[in-house]
Tab-separated table of C-alpha atoms and ligand atoms in Angstrom:
chain	number	residue	atom	x	y	z
S	1	MET	CA	-17.837	18.979	-16.929
S	2	THR	CA	-18.322	16.411	-19.726
S	3	LEU	CA	-14.583	15.701	-19.758
S	4	LEU	CA	-14.528	15.196	-15.988
S	5	LEU	CA	-17.529	12.850	-16.103
S	6	LEU	CA	-16.054	10.844	-18.971
S	7	ALA	CA	-12.699	10.643	-17.161
S	8	LEU	CA	-14.389	9.439	-13.944
S	9	HIS	CA	-16.535	6.955	-15.886
S	10	VAL	CA	-13.595	5.446	-17.775
S	11	LEU	CA	-11.281	5.429	-14.722
S	12	ALA	CA	-13.944	3.616	-12.687
S	13	ALA	CA	-14.350	1.029	-15.480
S	14	VAL	CA	-10.571	0.543	-15.771
S	15	ILE	CA	-10.073	0.121	-12.003
S	16	TRP	CA	-12.961	-2.357	-11.740
S	17	VAL	CA	-12.105	-4.512	-14.754
S	18	GLY	CA	-8.320	-4.157	-14.297
S	19	GLY	CA	-8.623	-5.182	-10.629
S	20	MET	CA	-10.610	-8.297	-11.580
S	21	PHE	CA	-8.111	-9.113	-14.356
S	22	PHE	CA	-5.199	-8.867	-11.922
S	23	ALA	CA	-6.992	-10.994	-9.304
S	24	HIS	CA	-8.060	-13.655	-11.803
S	25	MET	CA	-5.000	-13.895	-14.026
S	26	PHE	CA	-2.118	-13.275	-11.605
S	27	LEU	CA	-3.053	-13.398	-7.913
S	28	ARG	CA	-5.254	-16.517	-8.146
S	29	PRO	CA	-2.683	-18.765	-9.880
S	30	ALA	CA	0.108	-17.430	-7.622
S	31	ALA	CA	-1.956	-18.159	-4.472
S	32	SER	CA	-3.208	-21.569	-5.668
S	33	THR	CA	-0.158	-23.403	-4.250
S	34	MET	CA	-0.848	-22.096	-0.725
S	35	GLU	CA	-2.554	-24.138	1.991
S	36	LEU	CA	-6.284	-23.479	2.264
S	37	GLU	CA	-6.193	-21.487	5.529
S	38	PRO	CA	-3.553	-18.876	4.546
S	39	ARG	CA	-5.115	-18.718	1.047
S	40	VAL	CA	-8.572	-17.963	2.419
S	41	ASN	CA	-7.067	-15.384	4.812
S	42	LEU	CA	-5.160	-13.761	1.951
S	43	TRP	CA	-8.306	-13.481	-0.199
S	44	CYS	CA	-10.340	-12.139	2.734
S	45	ASN	CA	-7.689	-9.482	3.177
S	46	VAL	CA	-7.510	-8.669	-0.554
S	47	LEU	CA	-11.295	-8.530	-1.050
S	48	SER	CA	-11.849	-6.414	2.076
S	49	ARG	CA	-9.668	-3.772	0.346
S	50	PHE	CA	-10.997	-4.249	-3.199
S	51	PHE	CA	-14.751	-4.381	-2.512
S	52	PRO	CA	-15.102	-0.912	-0.859
S	53	TRP	CA	-13.654	0.511	-4.096
S	54	ILE	CA	-16.208	-1.447	-6.101
S	55	TRP	CA	-19.028	-0.018	-3.965
S	56	GLY	CA	-17.792	3.473	-4.874
S	57	ILE	CA	-17.483	2.450	-8.522
S	58	THR	CA	-21.047	1.087	-8.589
S	59	LEU	CA	-22.135	4.648	-7.705
S	60	VAL	CA	-19.710	6.514	-9.999
S	61	ILE	CA	-20.392	4.452	-13.164
S	62	PRO	CA	-24.203	4.852	-13.345
S	63	LEU	CA	-24.165	8.463	-12.044
S	64	SER	CA	-21.543	9.603	-14.574
S	65	GLY	CA	-23.011	7.359	-17.308
S	66	TYR	CA	-26.562	8.708	-17.035
S	67	THR	CA	-25.359	12.312	-16.735
S	68	LEU	CA	-23.310	11.805	-19.934
S	69	LEU	CA	-26.321	10.174	-21.575
S	70	LEU	CA	-28.538	13.171	-20.721
S	71	THR	CA	-25.991	15.783	-21.788
S	72	LEU	CA	-24.424	14.176	-24.898
S	73	PHE	CA	-27.361	12.324	-26.401
S	74	GLU	CA	-31.113	12.486	-26.741
S	75	PRO	CA	-31.763	9.543	-24.347
S	76	ALA	CA	-34.762	8.301	-26.370
S	77	TYR	CA	-32.484	7.987	-29.435
S	78	ALA	CA	-29.400	6.620	-27.654
S	79	SER	CA	-27.322	4.348	-29.889
S	80	TRP	CA	-27.555	0.593	-29.495
S	81	TYR	CA	-24.089	0.419	-27.921
S	82	ILE	CA	-25.102	2.822	-25.121
S	83	ILE	CA	-28.218	0.728	-24.435
S	84	LEU	CA	-26.069	-2.428	-24.387
S	85	MET	CA	-23.491	-0.752	-22.106
S	86	GLN	CA	-26.288	0.144	-19.691
S	87	GLY	CA	-27.658	-3.408	-19.656
S	88	LEU	CA	-24.222	-4.929	-19.165
S	89	GLY	CA	-23.402	-2.311	-16.509
S	90	TRP	CA	-26.480	-3.180	-14.460
S	91	SER	CA	-25.754	-6.906	-14.907
S	92	MET	CA	-22.229	-6.355	-13.532
S	93	ILE	CA	-23.579	-4.352	-10.595
S	94	SER	CA	-26.138	-7.120	-9.861
S	95	VAL	CA	-23.472	-9.857	-10.014
S	96	PHE	CA	-21.262	-7.818	-7.656
S	97	THR	CA	-23.999	-7.062	-5.086
S	98	PHE	CA	-25.161	-10.698	-5.170
S	99	THR	CA	-21.570	-11.917	-4.654
S	100	PHE	CA	-20.982	-9.454	-1.830
S	101	PHE	CA	-24.126	-10.213	0.163
S	102	THR	CA	-24.465	-13.927	-0.586
S	103	TYR	CA	-20.914	-15.269	-0.741
S	104	TYR	CA	-18.403	-12.715	0.556
S	105	ARG	CA	-20.189	-11.970	3.830
S	106	LYS	CA	-20.647	-15.710	4.477
S	107	MET	CA	-16.986	-16.370	3.708
S	108	LYS	CA	-15.959	-13.717	6.231
S	109	ARG	CA	-18.288	-15.203	8.845
S	110	MET	CA	-16.814	-18.690	8.265
S	111	VAL	CA	-13.252	-17.332	8.575
S	112	HIS	CA	-14.234	-15.584	11.804
S	113	ARG	CA	-15.555	-18.901	13.186
S	114	GLN	CA	-12.466	-20.753	11.904
S	115	LEU	CA	-14.628	-22.919	9.592
S	116	ILE	CA	-11.950	-22.890	6.887
S	117	PRO	CA	-13.247	-25.627	4.474
S	118	GLU	CA	-16.660	-23.888	4.380
S	119	ALA	CA	-14.937	-20.533	3.791
S	120	GLY	CA	-13.036	-22.221	0.919
S	121	LEU	CA	-16.350	-23.228	-0.708
S	122	TYR	CA	-17.555	-19.617	-0.659
S	123	LEU	CA	-14.183	-18.485	-2.002
S	124	ASN	CA	-14.686	-20.805	-5.021
S	125	ARG	CA	-18.112	-19.302	-5.636
S	126	ILE	CA	-16.693	-15.785	-5.428
S	127	ARG	CA	-14.035	-16.793	-7.969
S	128	ASN	CA	-16.740	-18.019	-10.396
S	129	MET	CA	-18.717	-14.796	-10.019
S	130	VAL	CA	-15.596	-12.675	-10.555
S	131	SER	CA	-14.902	-14.674	-13.756
S	132	ILE	CA	-18.421	-13.864	-14.979
S	133	ASN	CA	-17.998	-10.162	-14.176
S	134	LEU	CA	-14.564	-10.082	-15.797
S	135	ILE	CA	-16.020	-11.409	-19.079
S	136	LEU	CA	-18.949	-8.957	-18.842
S	137	GLY	CA	-16.561	-6.083	-18.029
S	138	ILE	CA	-14.189	-6.784	-20.933
S	139	GLY	CA	-17.181	-7.092	-23.270
S	140	THR	CA	-18.663	-3.816	-21.978
S	141	ILE	CA	-15.399	-1.896	-22.489
S	142	LEU	CA	-14.988	-3.288	-26.023
S	143	ILE	CA	-18.574	-2.375	-26.908
S	144	ALA	CA	-18.290	1.089	-25.286
S	145	VAL	CA	-15.115	1.985	-27.153
S	146	THR	CA	-15.837	0.428	-30.570
S	147	GLY	CA	-19.651	0.779	-30.668
S	148	ARG	CA	-19.723	4.135	-32.477
S	149	PHE	CA	-17.770	2.675	-35.430
S	150	TRP	CA	-20.127	-0.227	-36.054
Q	1	HEM	C1	-24.538	1.666	-15.872
Q	1	HEM	C2	-24.849	2.268	-16.925
Q	1	HEM	C3	-23.930	2.974	-17.910
Q	1	HEM	C4	-24.303	4.068	-18.637
Q	1	HEM	C5	-25.658	4.765	-18.571
Q	1	HEM	C6	-23.179	4.448	-19.453
Q	1	HEM	C7	-23.174	5.523	-20.324
Q	1	HEM	C8	-22.102	5.954	-21.066
Q	1	HEM	C9	-22.093	7.086	-21.992
Q	1	HEM	C10	-23.296	7.964	-22.282
Q	1	HEM	C11	-20.852	7.186	-22.525
Q	1	HEM	C12	-20.353	8.199	-23.561
Q	1	HEM	C13	-20.415	7.504	-24.910
Q	1	HEM	C14	-19.778	8.240	-26.037
Q	1	HEM	O1	-19.169	9.292	-25.821
Q	1	HEM	O2	-19.873	7.727	-27.170
Q	1	HEM	C15	-20.046	6.122	-21.953
Q	1	HEM	C16	-18.718	5.873	-22.256
Q	1	HEM	C17	-17.984	4.800	-21.809
Q	1	HEM	N1	-18.418	3.806	-20.943
Q	1	HEM	FE1	-20.280	3.688	-20.112
Q	1	HEM	N2	-22.141	3.569	-19.226
Q	1	HEM	C18	-22.550	2.650	-18.294
Q	1	HEM	C19	-21.782	1.584	-17.805
Q	1	HEM	C20	-20.487	1.293	-18.196
Q	1	HEM	C21	-19.704	0.157	-17.735
Q	1	HEM	C22	-20.196	-0.881	-16.729
Q	1	HEM	C23	-18.491	0.207	-18.355
Q	1	HEM	C24	-17.295	-0.716	-18.249
Q	1	HEM	C25	-17.103	-1.625	-17.341
Q	1	HEM	C26	-18.485	1.387	-19.215
Q	1	HEM	C27	-17.419	1.784	-19.983
Q	1	HEM	C28	-17.384	2.926	-20.758
Q	1	HEM	C29	-16.220	3.363	-21.522
Q	1	HEM	C30	-14.853	2.659	-21.590
Q	1	HEM	C31	-16.605	4.543	-22.184
Q	1	HEM	C32	-15.721	5.434	-23.098
Q	1	HEM	C33	-16.076	5.150	-24.538
Q	1	HEM	C34	-15.373	6.131	-25.459
Q	1	HEM	O3	-15.612	7.336	-25.331
Q	1	HEM	O4	-14.589	5.691	-26.308
Q	1	HEM	N3	-19.721	2.007	-19.086
Q	1	HEM	N4	-20.833	5.380	-21.065
């Protein structure tokens, strides 16, 4: 059971952070030469496939994480790196939910109404939030994996 939970936890983290890394480092520069309208449509399409996965991941990571915490450790004496991982995890989940409800839904609405420049503004904001979550995610993985050796 512990192995399964750890596997789910790590897979969820890899898919989330790896997906953001791919979007930020490869898809964004490749799409930057496109006209605004096809670029916004492309990102709408990409994010409408990526975000449902992130909703699942925002359930899997805390559920598996807290179950591991309760079974592997005495929660009151959890190491500093587990406490930090938790804090960073909730920060990432907050940044994602904020981005989804504040910027992504508005971008979709603007695309639907063919207000492309406005949709482009929300796309820029989403990009900034994904950059923040990418930095948080890389930091969380590094802390999670190396923390026990510090
Ligand atoms: C939301 C709250 C979270 C809790 C309660 C939590 C809890 C835990 C626990 C208890 C472990 C096992 C630690 C060990 O065996 O030493 C673990 C491992 C791990 N966690 Fe988290 N975690 C959370 C969020 C995250 C997030 C957001 C990420 C990355 C984006 C992450 C990445 C990892 C990784 C990569 C490991 C494997 C570390 C290893 O065994 O080398 N966790 N987590």
